[in-house]
XYZ file of N, CA and C in Angstrom:
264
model
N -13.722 -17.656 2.277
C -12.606 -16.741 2.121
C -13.063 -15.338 2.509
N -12.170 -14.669 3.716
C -12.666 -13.572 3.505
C -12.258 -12.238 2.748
N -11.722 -11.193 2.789
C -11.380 -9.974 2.163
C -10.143 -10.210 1.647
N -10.192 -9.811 0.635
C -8.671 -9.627 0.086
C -7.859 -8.630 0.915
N -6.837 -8.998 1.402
C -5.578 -8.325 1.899
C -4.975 -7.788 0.989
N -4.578 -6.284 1.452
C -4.482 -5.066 -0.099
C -3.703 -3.652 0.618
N -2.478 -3.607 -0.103
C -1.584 -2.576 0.144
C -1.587 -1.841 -0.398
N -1.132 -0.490 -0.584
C -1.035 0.026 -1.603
C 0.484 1.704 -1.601
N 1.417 1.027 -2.204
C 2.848 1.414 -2.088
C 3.026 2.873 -2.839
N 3.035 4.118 -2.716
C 3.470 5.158 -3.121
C 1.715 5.829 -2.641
N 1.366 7.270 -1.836
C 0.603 7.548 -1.518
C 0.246 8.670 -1.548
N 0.507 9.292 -3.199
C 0.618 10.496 -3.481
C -0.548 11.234 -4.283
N -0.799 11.633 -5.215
C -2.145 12.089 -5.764
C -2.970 10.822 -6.081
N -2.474 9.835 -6.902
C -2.882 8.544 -7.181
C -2.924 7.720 -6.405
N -2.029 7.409 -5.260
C -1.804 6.421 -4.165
C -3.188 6.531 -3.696
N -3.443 8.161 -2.921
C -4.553 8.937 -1.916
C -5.789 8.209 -2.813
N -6.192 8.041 -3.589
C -7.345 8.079 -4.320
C -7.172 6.174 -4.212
N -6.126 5.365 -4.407
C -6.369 4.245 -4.525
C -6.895 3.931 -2.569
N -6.123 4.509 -2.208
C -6.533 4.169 -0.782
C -7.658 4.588 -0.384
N -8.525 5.579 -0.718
C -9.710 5.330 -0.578
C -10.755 4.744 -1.063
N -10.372 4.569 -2.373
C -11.364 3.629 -2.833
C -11.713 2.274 -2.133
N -9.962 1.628 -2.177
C -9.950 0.437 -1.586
C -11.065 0.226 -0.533
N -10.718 1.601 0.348
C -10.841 1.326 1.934
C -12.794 1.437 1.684
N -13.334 1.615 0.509
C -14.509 1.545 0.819
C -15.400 -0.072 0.001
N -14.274 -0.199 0.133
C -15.068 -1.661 -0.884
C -14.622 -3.003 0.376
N -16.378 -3.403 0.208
C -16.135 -4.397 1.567
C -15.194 -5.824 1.497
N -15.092 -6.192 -0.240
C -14.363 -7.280 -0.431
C -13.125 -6.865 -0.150
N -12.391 -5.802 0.173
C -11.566 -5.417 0.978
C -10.783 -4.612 2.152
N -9.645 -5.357 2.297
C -9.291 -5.490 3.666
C -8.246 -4.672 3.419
N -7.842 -2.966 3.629
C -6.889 -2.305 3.270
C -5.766 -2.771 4.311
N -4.415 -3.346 4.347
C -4.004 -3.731 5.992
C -2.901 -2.803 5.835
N -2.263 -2.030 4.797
C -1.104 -1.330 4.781
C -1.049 -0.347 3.759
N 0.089 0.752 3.903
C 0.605 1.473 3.137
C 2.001 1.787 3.447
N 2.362 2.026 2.185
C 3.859 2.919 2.529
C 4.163 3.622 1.400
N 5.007 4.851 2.227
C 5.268 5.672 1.066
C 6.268 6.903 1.916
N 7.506 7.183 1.392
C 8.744 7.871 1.500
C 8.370 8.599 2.141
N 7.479 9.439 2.436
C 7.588 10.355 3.210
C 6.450 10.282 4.424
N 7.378 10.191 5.611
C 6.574 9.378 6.972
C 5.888 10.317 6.917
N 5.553 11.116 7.429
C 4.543 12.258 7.680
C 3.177 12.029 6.724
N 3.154 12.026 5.808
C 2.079 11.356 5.102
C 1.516 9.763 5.323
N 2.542 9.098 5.013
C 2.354 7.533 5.537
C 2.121 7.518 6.624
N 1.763 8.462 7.889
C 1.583 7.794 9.082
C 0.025 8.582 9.153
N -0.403 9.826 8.680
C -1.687 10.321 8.424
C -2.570 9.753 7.771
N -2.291 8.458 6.762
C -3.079 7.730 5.732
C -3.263 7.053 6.506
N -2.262 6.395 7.242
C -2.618 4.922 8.269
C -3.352 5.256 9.507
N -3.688 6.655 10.030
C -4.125 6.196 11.116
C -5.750 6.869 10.413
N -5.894 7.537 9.373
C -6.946 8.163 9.087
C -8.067 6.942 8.169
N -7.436 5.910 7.923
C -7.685 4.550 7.095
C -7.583 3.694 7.974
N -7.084 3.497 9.159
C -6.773 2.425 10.244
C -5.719 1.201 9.701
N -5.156 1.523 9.265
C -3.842 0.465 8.759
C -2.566 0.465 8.966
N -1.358 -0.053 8.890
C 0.127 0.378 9.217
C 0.258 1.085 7.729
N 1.314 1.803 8.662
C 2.029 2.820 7.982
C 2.999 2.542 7.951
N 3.852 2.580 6.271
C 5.404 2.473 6.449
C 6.151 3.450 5.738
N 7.880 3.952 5.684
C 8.144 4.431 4.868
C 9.322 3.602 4.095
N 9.340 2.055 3.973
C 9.827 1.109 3.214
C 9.220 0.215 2.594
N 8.700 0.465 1.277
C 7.905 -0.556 0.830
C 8.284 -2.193 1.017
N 9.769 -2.128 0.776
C 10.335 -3.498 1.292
C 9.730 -4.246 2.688
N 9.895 -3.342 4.095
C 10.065 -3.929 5.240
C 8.185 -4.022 5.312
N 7.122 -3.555 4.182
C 6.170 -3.487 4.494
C 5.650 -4.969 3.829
N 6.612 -5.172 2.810
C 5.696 -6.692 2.166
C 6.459 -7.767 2.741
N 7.658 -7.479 3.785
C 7.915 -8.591 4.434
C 7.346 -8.609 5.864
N 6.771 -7.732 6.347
C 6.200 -8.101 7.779
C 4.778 -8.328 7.459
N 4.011 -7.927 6.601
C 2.488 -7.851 6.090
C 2.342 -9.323 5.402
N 0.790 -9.490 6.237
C 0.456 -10.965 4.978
C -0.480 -10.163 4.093
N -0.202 -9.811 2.830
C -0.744 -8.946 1.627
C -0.784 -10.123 0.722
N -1.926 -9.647 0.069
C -2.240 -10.910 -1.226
C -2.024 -10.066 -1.992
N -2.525 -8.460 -2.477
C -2.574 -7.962 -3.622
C -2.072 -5.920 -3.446
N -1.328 -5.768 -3.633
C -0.822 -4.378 -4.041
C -1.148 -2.973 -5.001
N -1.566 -2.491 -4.822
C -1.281 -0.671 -5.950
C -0.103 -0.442 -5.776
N 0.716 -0.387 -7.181
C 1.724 0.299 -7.079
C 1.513 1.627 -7.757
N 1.697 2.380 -6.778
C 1.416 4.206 -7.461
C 2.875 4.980 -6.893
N 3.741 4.309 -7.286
C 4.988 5.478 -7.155
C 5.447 5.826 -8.811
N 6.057 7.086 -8.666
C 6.592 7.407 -10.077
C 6.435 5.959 -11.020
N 6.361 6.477 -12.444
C 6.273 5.208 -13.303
C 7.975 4.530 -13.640
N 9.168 5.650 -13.530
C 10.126 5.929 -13.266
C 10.834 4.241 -12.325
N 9.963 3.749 -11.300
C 9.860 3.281 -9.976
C 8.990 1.886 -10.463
N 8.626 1.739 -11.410
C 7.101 0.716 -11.417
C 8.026 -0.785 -11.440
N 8.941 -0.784 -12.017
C 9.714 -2.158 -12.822
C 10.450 -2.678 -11.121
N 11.124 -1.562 -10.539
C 11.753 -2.047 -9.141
C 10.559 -2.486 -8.284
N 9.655 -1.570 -8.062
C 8.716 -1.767 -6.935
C 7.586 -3.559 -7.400
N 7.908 -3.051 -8.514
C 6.362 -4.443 -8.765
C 7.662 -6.068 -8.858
N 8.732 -5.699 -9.699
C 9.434 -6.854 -9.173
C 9.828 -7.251 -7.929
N 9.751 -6.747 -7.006
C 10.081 -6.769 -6.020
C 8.739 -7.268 -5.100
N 7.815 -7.374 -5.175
C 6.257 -7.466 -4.980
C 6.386 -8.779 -5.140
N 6.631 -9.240 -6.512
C 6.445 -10.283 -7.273
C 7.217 -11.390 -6.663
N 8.430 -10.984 -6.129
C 9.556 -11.542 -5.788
C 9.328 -12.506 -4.243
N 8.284 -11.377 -3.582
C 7.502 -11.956 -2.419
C 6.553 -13.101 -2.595
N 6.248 -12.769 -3.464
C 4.551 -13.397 -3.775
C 3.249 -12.587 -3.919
């Protein structure tokens, strides 16, 4: 098996920090992000080498992702992670 496939959805003080961590741990494979505001989501993705989205939806249906950060408002946690869940 190799790297876990690993997204990570809202990319804001907390998002920034999950995405780098991720991106330095070899058991993983960062392949995506998204987060509302393109201008950021497209600076994470090309500065991390991953897609960039600004629909978390259209990102866990085109992505083969095994495992997610959800870091948007906590406000946001119950829609975004059911919705995760809902994928697989």
């Amino acid at each position: 098996m190799g790297p876990i496939k690993y997204a990570v959805i809202g990319v804001g003080n907390m998002g920034k920090n999950h995405v780098r961590s991720l991106s330095e741990m070899p058991e993983v494979n960062l392949v995506a992000l998204a987060d509302a505001n393109a201008t950021l989501a497209g600076q994470l993705a090309k500065q991390y080498n991953c897609q960039g989205y600004t629909d978390y939806l259209e990102m866990i249906e085109r992505e083969d992702i095994a495992c997610v950060s959800v870091c948007v408002p906590t406000s946001m946690h119950l829609e975004v992670a059911s919705a995760c869940m809902r994928k697989g």
